Every structure is written in structure tokens, then in C-alpha cells.
Tab-separated table of C-alpha atoms in Angstrom:
chain	number	residue	atom	x	y	z
A	19	MET	CA	24.440	63.813	62.639
A	20	ALA	CA	22.488	63.797	66.054
A	21	VAL	CA	19.193	63.002	64.596
A	22	VAL	CA	20.176	60.963	61.870
A	23	MET	CA	21.658	58.776	64.888
A	24	VAL	CA	18.444	58.847	67.060
A	25	ALA	CA	16.383	58.410	63.917
A	26	GLY	CA	18.019	55.045	63.098
A	27	LEU	CA	18.113	54.066	67.193
A	28	LEU	CA	14.103	54.509	66.914
A	29	GLY	CA	14.068	52.514	63.429
A	30	LEU	CA	15.909	49.596	65.564
A	31	ALA	CA	13.613	49.713	68.243
A	32	GLY	CA	10.824	49.718	66.216
A	33	CYS	CA	11.820	46.594	64.339
A	34	ALA	CA	12.930	44.955	67.679
A	35	SER	CA	9.471	45.907	69.223
A	36	GLU	CA	7.867	43.958	65.761
A	37	GLN	CA	9.986	41.037	66.486
A	38	GLY	CA	8.558	40.701	70.033
A	39	ALA	CA	5.417	40.853	69.494
A	40	ALA	CA	5.814	38.583	66.459
A	41	GLY	CA	6.468	35.499	68.471
A	42	ALA	CA	4.857	36.327	71.531
A	43	GLU	CA	1.852	34.010	72.432
A	44	ARG	CA	-1.464	35.631	72.986
A	45	THR	CA	-4.697	34.507	73.743
A	46	ASP	CA	-8.011	36.005	72.462
A	47	VAL	CA	-10.071	37.077	75.455
A	48	THR	CA	-13.025	37.036	73.961
A	49	ALA	CA	-13.636	33.671	72.183
A	50	GLY	CA	-10.670	32.468	75.771
A	51	THR	CA	-8.495	30.549	72.282
A	52	PRO	CA	-4.940	30.581	71.270
A	53	THR	CA	-4.764	33.413	68.576
A	54	ALA	CA	-2.912	32.290	65.314
A	55	ALA	CA	0.490	32.936	66.574
A	56	SER	CA	-0.032	30.085	69.288
A	57	PRO	CA	-0.389	26.384	68.203
A	58	SER	CA	-4.050	25.428	67.792
A	59	ALA	CA	-5.981	22.339	67.703
A	60	PRO	CA	-5.441	20.401	64.508
A	61	ALA	CA	-9.050	21.417	62.058
A	62	SER	CA	-11.351	18.577	61.196
A	63	PRO	CA	-10.286	16.504	58.076
A	64	SER	CA	-13.128	18.124	56.119
A	65	ALA	CA	-12.397	21.528	57.157
A	66	PRO	CA	-10.890	24.168	54.584
A	67	GLU	CA	-7.532	25.694	54.537
A	68	SER	CA	-7.602	28.507	56.371
A	69	PRO	CA	-9.119	31.601	54.476
A	70	THR	CA	-7.419	34.413	52.806
A	71	PRO	CA	-6.146	36.853	55.249
A	72	ALA	CA	-8.298	40.145	55.964
A	73	THR	CA	-5.324	42.849	54.718
A	74	PRO	CA	-6.766	45.819	54.828
A	75	PRO	CA	-5.200	48.409	52.081
A	76	SER	CA	-2.567	50.592	53.600
A	77	GLY	CA	-4.281	53.476	55.483
A	78	SER	CA	-7.377	51.615	56.476
A	79	PRO	CA	-7.917	50.745	59.972
A	80	ARG	CA	-7.073	47.010	60.417
A	81	PRO	CA	-9.822	44.950	61.280
A	82	SER	CA	-10.477	43.243	64.845
A	83	PRO	CA	-12.366	40.299	65.470
A	84	VAL	CA	-16.096	40.374	66.486
A	85	LEU	CA	-16.930	39.604	69.607
A	86	VAL	CA	-18.382	36.323	70.496
A	87	THR	CA	-21.180	36.237	73.358
A	88	GLY	CA	-22.049	32.968	73.731
A	89	PRO	CA	-21.723	29.623	71.880
A	90	ASP	CA	-24.858	30.003	70.561
A	91	GLN	CA	-24.604	32.967	69.136
A	92	LEU	CA	-25.031	33.386	65.210
A	93	LEU	CA	-22.290	35.470	63.702
A	94	VAL	CA	-23.147	35.077	60.410
A	95	THR	CA	-24.981	33.139	57.745
A	96	MET	CA	-24.658	33.287	53.556
A	97	GLU	CA	-27.147	31.613	51.739
A	98	VAL	CA	-26.245	30.747	47.878
A	99	THR	CA	-28.792	30.496	45.481
A	100	GLY	CA	-29.695	30.477	41.572
A	101	GLY	CA	-27.065	30.213	38.878
A	102	PHE	CA	-27.735	27.453	35.851
A	103	ALA	CA	-28.297	24.167	38.047
A	104	GLY	CA	-30.528	26.278	40.531
A	105	VAL	CA	-28.037	25.990	43.366
A	106	GLN	CA	-29.387	26.394	47.172
A	107	LYS	CA	-26.452	25.992	49.725
A	108	GLU	CA	-26.367	27.552	53.419
A	109	VAL	CA	-23.506	28.496	55.351
A	110	ALA	CA	-23.386	29.694	59.299
A	111	LEU	CA	-21.161	30.333	61.495
A	112	ARG	CA	-21.695	30.137	65.466
A	113	GLY	CA	-19.880	31.428	68.148
A	114	ASP	CA	-18.814	28.175	69.518
A	115	GLY	CA	-16.455	27.950	66.119
A	116	THR	CA	-18.624	25.424	64.544
A	117	VAL	CA	-19.798	25.699	61.042
A	118	HIS	CA	-23.228	24.122	59.854
A	119	THR	CA	-23.669	23.797	56.271
A	120	THR	CA	-26.345	22.853	54.062
A	121	ASP	CA	-26.546	21.323	50.320
A	122	LYS	CA	-29.422	19.829	49.031
A	123	GLY	CA	-31.128	18.995	52.216
A	124	GLU	CA	-27.851	17.464	53.497
A	125	ARG	CA	-26.734	19.164	57.089
A	126	ALA	CA	-23.409	18.695	58.316
A	127	VAL	CA	-21.455	20.205	61.289
A	128	HIS	CA	-18.065	21.075	61.033
A	129	ARG	CA	-15.446	22.943	64.121
A	130	THR	CA	-13.158	25.601	62.406
A	131	SER	CA	-9.556	25.524	64.603
A	132	ALA	CA	-9.073	28.659	66.666
A	133	ALA	CA	-6.483	30.286	63.736
A	134	GLN	CA	-9.430	29.789	61.433
A	135	PHE	CA	-12.306	31.252	63.923
A	136	ILE	CA	-10.315	34.213	64.385
A	137	GLU	CA	-9.759	34.876	60.987
A	138	LEU	CA	-13.609	34.511	59.920
A	139	ARG	CA	-14.679	36.926	63.018
A	140	THR	CA	-11.682	39.292	61.926
A	141	LEU	CA	-12.914	39.246	58.261
A	142	LEU	CA	-16.332	39.999	59.700
A	143	GLY	CA	-14.995	42.712	61.991
A	144	ASP	CA	-13.744	44.323	58.521
A	145	PRO	CA	-14.498	48.345	58.941
A	146	ALA	CA	-14.602	48.038	55.296
A	147	LEU	CA	-17.853	46.086	55.353
A	148	ASP	CA	-19.551	48.802	57.393
A	149	ASP	CA	-19.612	50.843	53.619
A	150	VAL	CA	-20.490	47.604	51.298
A	151	SER	CA	-24.087	48.532	49.862
A	152	ASP	CA	-26.885	46.185	51.152
A	153	PHE	CA	-27.521	45.314	47.439
A	154	THR	CA	-25.947	45.405	44.201
A	155	LYS	CA	-26.923	42.807	41.560
A	156	ASN	CA	-25.677	42.774	37.746
A	157	MET	CA	-29.268	43.600	36.029
A	158	GLN	CA	-28.010	42.421	32.911
A	159	GLY	CA	-26.213	39.113	34.280
A	160	ALA	CA	-28.178	35.664	33.827
A	161	ASP	CA	-27.485	32.660	35.734
A	162	LEU	CA	-25.145	34.754	38.318
A	163	PHE	CA	-25.484	33.214	41.909
A	164	GLN	CA	-26.644	35.177	44.256
A	165	TYR	CA	-25.310	35.350	47.972
A	166	THR	CA	-27.415	36.959	51.128
A	167	LEU	CA	-25.605	37.277	53.996
A	168	ARG	CA	-26.664	38.256	57.408
A	169	PHE	CA	-24.641	39.458	59.811
A	170	GLY	CA	-23.732	42.434	62.452
A	171	GLY	CA	-27.818	43.294	61.921
A	172	ARG	CA	-28.087	43.365	58.598
A	173	THR	CA	-28.722	41.843	55.331
A	174	VAL	CA	-26.619	41.939	51.854
A	175	ARG	CA	-27.096	40.636	48.904
A	176	THR	CA	-25.229	40.964	46.112
A	177	ASP	CA	-24.238	38.788	42.842
A	178	LEU	CA	-20.272	39.679	43.105
A	179	SER	CA	-20.636	42.016	40.060
A	180	ALA	CA	-19.885	45.204	42.160
A	181	GLU	CA	-16.035	44.686	43.492
A	182	GLU	CA	-16.138	44.959	47.294
A	183	PRO	CA	-12.888	43.113	48.176
A	184	ALA	CA	-13.944	43.378	52.084
A	185	LEU	CA	-17.003	41.837	50.979
A	186	ASP	CA	-15.452	39.337	48.234
A	187	ARG	CA	-12.939	37.931	51.274
A	188	LEU	CA	-15.967	37.076	53.656
A	189	ILE	CA	-17.976	35.403	51.114
A	190	ASP	CA	-14.408	33.596	50.010
A	191	ALA	CA	-14.153	32.074	53.491
A	192	LEU	CA	-17.010	31.333	54.007
A	193	SER	CA	-17.660	29.627	50.317
A	194	ALA	CA	-14.859	26.977	51.448
A	195	TRP	CA	-16.926	25.452	54.128
A	196	LEU	CA	-19.643	24.866	51.853
A	197	PRO	CA	-19.725	20.939	49.707
A	198	LYS	CA	-17.971	21.472	46.092
């Protein structure tokens, strides 16, 4: 009986602490910006909606945002090439929260919201990216887009023919910034 009461009290205490943490406003020390739990500045009109949340499978370590060392830091670049029409697009995320895009020679600069910047950095900090192969390609596939990503001192090339959830989430989030 006492064990059941203690377990019940511990369960209630856990719920209370989760509620308190969810409503608390925090500041991201590395970028000095509020996190998604607090209000943020509105995104630019051309900014895509927030990317898909970085949700690791149960039992996996939770990703944490990669550190920003300065506004000129290049956090990630992604080049998309190929396809039937011969596409060549590029997107780059910098340490100041700007996203630089290039498509058909046209360059543009976009500003992320605080929540978008943290989400992109969290996708980059997903430990599952460490297990992604540096090269995956379907040799039977024709006219597939080729994605070349550079982040964290490595280069990853893929045509998305292999299922890599962490990499797929990162590519989807970065692709949202590219012109359609």
C-alpha cells in the first residue's frame, strides 16, 4: 500500500515538473535568443513555416542545437543538383541566423525566426547524423536529385534513396528555404 502511494506521488511530482518546464521561458545561451517556448520576432514574409520537429526515436539521445561561435560561422550548406531539368540550387545557414539561397544565378538572403534558427541547429545536432553514410546513391535510379551537404567538418552526398530519418529531416528543413 505504501509503495503504491509513493509511486503515485512520484508520478504526480513528475507531471508537475514537466508542466513547469514547458511553460518556462528560456534563453539560448549560444545565440542569445529566446527558445521556441518564448515569443520571437516574426519571420520574414518569404520564410518557410517551422521545419518538422527533430523527434528522435524513443530510446535515442535527444538532439541539442549545435553551438554558434560567431555570426559569420557557416553551419551548413546544401547543394541540390540533377533531376530531369538539370536543377542547381544551394542553401546555406550562417551563425547570424540568415539563410542564403542561390537558384539559377539568383541570390537571396532570408532571416530565420528564433524558433526556426534553433530548430535548424537542433536538426544539425541530431546524434543520428553521425551514423549517416557519407555517400548513398541508387545506381539504378535516373534523374534523381543529388544532395551534397557540408556540416560539422564532413560532406554527405545522397539521392535520398536510402532511408535516413535524421538526414531526411535536415534536407526537408533546408529545402523549405529554396525557391520552388
